XYZ file of C-alpha atoms in Angstrom:
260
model
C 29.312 -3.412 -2.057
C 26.583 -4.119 0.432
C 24.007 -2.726 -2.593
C 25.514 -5.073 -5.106
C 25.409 -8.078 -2.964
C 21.354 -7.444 -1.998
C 20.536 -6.772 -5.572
C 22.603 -9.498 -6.740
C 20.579 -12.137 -4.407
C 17.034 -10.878 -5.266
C 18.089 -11.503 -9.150
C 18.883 -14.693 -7.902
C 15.934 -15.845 -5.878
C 13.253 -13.287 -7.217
C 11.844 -15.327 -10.292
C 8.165 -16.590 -11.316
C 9.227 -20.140 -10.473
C 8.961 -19.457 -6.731
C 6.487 -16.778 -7.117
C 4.426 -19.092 -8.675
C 5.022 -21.998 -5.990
C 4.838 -19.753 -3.126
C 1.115 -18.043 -3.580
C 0.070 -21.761 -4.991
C 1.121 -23.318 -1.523
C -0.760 -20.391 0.378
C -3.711 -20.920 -1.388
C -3.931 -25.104 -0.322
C -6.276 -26.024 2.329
C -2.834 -27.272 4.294
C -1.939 -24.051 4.452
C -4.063 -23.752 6.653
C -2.236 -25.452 9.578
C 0.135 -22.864 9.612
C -2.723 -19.885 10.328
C -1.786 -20.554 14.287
C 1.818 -20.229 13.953
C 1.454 -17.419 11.650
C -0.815 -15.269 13.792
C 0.793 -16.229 16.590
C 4.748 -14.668 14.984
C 3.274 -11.081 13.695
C 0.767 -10.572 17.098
C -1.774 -10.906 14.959
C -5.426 -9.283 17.022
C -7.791 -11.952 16.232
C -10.629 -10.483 17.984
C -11.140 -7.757 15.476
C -11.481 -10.102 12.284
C -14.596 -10.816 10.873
C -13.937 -14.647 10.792
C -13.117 -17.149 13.586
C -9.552 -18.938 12.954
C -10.602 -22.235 11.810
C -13.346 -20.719 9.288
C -10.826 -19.826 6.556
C -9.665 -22.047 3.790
C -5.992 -21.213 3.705
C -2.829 -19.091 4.845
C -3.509 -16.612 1.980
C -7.697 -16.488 2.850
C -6.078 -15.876 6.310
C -3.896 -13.243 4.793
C -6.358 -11.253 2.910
C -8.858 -10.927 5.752
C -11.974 -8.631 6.513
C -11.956 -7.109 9.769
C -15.253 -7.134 11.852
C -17.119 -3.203 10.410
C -16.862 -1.568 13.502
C -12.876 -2.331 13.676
C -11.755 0.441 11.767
C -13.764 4.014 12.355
C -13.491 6.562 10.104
C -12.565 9.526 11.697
C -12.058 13.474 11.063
C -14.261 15.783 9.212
C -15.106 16.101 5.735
C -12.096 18.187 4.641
C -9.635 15.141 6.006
C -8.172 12.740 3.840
C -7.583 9.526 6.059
C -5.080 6.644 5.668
C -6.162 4.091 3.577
C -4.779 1.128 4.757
C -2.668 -0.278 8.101
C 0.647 0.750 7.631
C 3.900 2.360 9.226
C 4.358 6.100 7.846
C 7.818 5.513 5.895
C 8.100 8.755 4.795
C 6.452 11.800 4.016
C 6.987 15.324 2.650
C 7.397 17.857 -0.487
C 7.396 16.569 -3.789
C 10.513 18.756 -4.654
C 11.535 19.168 -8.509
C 9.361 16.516 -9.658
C 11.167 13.945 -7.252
C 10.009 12.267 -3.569
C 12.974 11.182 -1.686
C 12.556 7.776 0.582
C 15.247 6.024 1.845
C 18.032 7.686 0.580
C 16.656 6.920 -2.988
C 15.460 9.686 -5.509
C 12.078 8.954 -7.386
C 10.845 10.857 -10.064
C 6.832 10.937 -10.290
C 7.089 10.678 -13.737
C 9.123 7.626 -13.795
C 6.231 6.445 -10.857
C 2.650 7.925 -13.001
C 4.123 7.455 -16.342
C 1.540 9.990 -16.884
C 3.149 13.657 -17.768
C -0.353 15.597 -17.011
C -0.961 13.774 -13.782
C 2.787 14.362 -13.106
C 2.733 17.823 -13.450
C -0.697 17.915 -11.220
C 1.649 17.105 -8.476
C 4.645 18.612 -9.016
C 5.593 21.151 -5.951
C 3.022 19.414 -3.939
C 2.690 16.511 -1.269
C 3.712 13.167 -0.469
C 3.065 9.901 1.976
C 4.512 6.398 1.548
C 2.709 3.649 3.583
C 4.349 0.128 4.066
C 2.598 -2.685 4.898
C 4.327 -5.463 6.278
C 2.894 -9.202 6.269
C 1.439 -8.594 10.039
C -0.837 -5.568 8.406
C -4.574 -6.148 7.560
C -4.158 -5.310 4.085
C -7.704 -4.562 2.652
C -7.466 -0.707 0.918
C -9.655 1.767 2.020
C -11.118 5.420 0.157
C -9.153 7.790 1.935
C -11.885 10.518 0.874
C -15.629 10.420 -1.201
C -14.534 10.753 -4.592
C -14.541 9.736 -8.282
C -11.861 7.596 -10.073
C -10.601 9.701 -13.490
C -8.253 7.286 -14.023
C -6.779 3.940 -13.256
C -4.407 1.714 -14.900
C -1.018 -0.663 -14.420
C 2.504 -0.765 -14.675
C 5.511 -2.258 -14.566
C 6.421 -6.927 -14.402
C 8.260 -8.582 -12.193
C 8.612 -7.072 -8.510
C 11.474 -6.701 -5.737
C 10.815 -6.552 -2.263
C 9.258 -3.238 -0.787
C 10.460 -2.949 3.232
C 13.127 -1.303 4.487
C 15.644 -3.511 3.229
C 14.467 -2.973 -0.234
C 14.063 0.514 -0.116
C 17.004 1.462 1.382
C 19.454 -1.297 -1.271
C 17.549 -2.003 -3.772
C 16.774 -0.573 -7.873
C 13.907 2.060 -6.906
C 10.953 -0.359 -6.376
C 8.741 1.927 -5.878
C 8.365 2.635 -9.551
C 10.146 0.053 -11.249
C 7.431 -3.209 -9.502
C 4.075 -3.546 -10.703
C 1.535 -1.476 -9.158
C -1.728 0.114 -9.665
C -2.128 3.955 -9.912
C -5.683 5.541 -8.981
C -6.254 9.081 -9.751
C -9.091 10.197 -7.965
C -11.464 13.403 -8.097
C -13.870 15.480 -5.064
C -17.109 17.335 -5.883
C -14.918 20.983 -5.463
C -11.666 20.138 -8.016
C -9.319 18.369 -5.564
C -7.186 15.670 -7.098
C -5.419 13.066 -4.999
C -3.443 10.320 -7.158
C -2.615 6.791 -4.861
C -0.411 4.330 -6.131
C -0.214 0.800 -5.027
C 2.899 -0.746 -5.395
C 2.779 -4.644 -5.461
C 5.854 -6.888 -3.356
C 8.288 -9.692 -4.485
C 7.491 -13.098 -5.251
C 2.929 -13.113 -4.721
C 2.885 -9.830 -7.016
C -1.246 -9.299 -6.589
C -3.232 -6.535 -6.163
C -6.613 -7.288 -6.592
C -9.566 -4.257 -6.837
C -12.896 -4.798 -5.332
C -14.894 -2.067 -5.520
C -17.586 -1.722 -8.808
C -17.589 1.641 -8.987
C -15.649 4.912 -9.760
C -17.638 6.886 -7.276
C -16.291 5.817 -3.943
C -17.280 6.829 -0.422
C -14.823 7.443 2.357
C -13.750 4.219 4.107
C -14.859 2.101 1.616
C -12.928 -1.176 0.658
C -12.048 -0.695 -2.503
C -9.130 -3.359 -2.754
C -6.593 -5.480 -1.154
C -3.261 -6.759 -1.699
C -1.779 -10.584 -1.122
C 1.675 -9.555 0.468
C 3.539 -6.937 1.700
C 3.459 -3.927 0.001
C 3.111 0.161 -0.150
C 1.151 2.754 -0.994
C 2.384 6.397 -2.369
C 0.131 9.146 -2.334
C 0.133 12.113 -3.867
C -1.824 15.435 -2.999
C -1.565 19.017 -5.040
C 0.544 21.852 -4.379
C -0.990 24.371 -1.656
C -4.480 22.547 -1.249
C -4.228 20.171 1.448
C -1.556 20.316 4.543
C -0.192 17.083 6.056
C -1.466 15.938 9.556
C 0.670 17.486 12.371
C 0.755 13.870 14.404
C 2.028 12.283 11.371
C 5.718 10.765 12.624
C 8.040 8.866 10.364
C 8.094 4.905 11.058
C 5.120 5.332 13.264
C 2.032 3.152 12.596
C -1.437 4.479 11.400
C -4.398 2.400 10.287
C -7.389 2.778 8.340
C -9.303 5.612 8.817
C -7.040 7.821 10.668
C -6.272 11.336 9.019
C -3.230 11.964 7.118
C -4.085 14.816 5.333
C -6.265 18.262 5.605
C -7.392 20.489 3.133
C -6.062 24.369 2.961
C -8.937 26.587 3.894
């Protein structure tokens, strides 16, 4: 019952009409007005951002900002894959028979690649899902150097991604739109990262020019909540021991090692 109800109310309110009036309004300059209040709700640590308060244009300018470059330090060694955004660890484990479990809900990676070679690249192997809520700095980071084989889109119309969502709603994670990355290292490691967009402002926007990307490097942000999946290959890289479920991480901090 409790499923039905949630799903029944996002039909309701979870349409382009809103969608459409929401990111509009956060993009006016009288958005802006509500930077204080908004910073002021999520705890927002204003000393790290690259910007003073009154120097951006809007609430979404606000939303999508750059932090100051020594904010976020890569760390760990060369064989480390690090987080690539600000998140809370949601969950994190085995891919077991083609399927990643979060939140009670069963996801096949085909149904979330849509790609049957990449999906059998990960089968047996590893997984990580990253939410960002709307306090998060939400620029996306290279979680290792590397070379982009692959990118493309999928899915419309998106439902919301948090806990709520995952937990009642119609497996978001690869029904919403999102962008899926499959990315390549010098010695034949694969790593696939897929960037699931949130209800209502549905954007993920990629900045980097390149397919070769460095470590740390922005290479794209999102304009509202929203979570990342990554996927690593069976028996070449081993999960970070400190990683803890609904714990935060942030940019730059290791997730993932590499076998020896």
């Amino acid at each position: 019952m409790e499923k039905q109800l949630y799903r029944g109310l996002i039909r309701l309110f979870n349409n382009k009409v809103i969608g459409r009036f929401l990111q509009k309004a956060s993009q006016t300059s009288v958005s802006k007005w509500f930077i204080p209040i908004y910073a002021k709700w999520f705890k927002i640590n204003e000393e790290e951002i690259e910007k003073h308060r009154k120097e951006f244009t809007s609430l979404e300018d606000f939303f999508i900002r750059k932090l100051k470059a020594d904010a976020r330090l890569v760390n760990g060694n060369e064989n480390e894959f690090v987080s690539p955004v600000d998140a809370r660890i949601e969950q994190f484990g085995q891919v077991m028979d083609s399927c990643i479990k979060v939140k009670g809900l069963t996801y096949s990676i085909e149904d979330l690649l849509k790609d049957h070679d990449m999906s059998a690249r990960y089968k047996d192997g590893l997984f990580v899902v990253l939410y960002l809520s709307p306090a998060d700095y939400h620029r996306i980071h290279a979680p290792a150097d590397a070379v982009v084989i692959k990118q493309y889109d999928l899915g419309g119309k998106s439902t919301p991604v948090n806990k709520l969502g995952l937990t009642l709603g119609r497996s978001p994670l690869s029904t919403n739109y999102r962008i899926v990355s499959e990315l390549k290292q010098e010695d034949g490691t694969w790593l696939a990262i897929v960037k699931v967009g949130a209800m209502w402002i549905n954007t993920i926007e990629l900045t980097h020019p390149s397919s070769n990307v460095k470590k740390g490097e922005e290479v794209g942000y999102f304009s509202f909540g929203s979570t990342i999946v990554l996927l690593f290959e069976k028996d070449k890289v081993e999960l970070h021991p400190a990683l803890k479920r609904s714990s935060s991480i942030r940019v730059g901090e290791p997730l993932a090692v590499k076998k020896d």
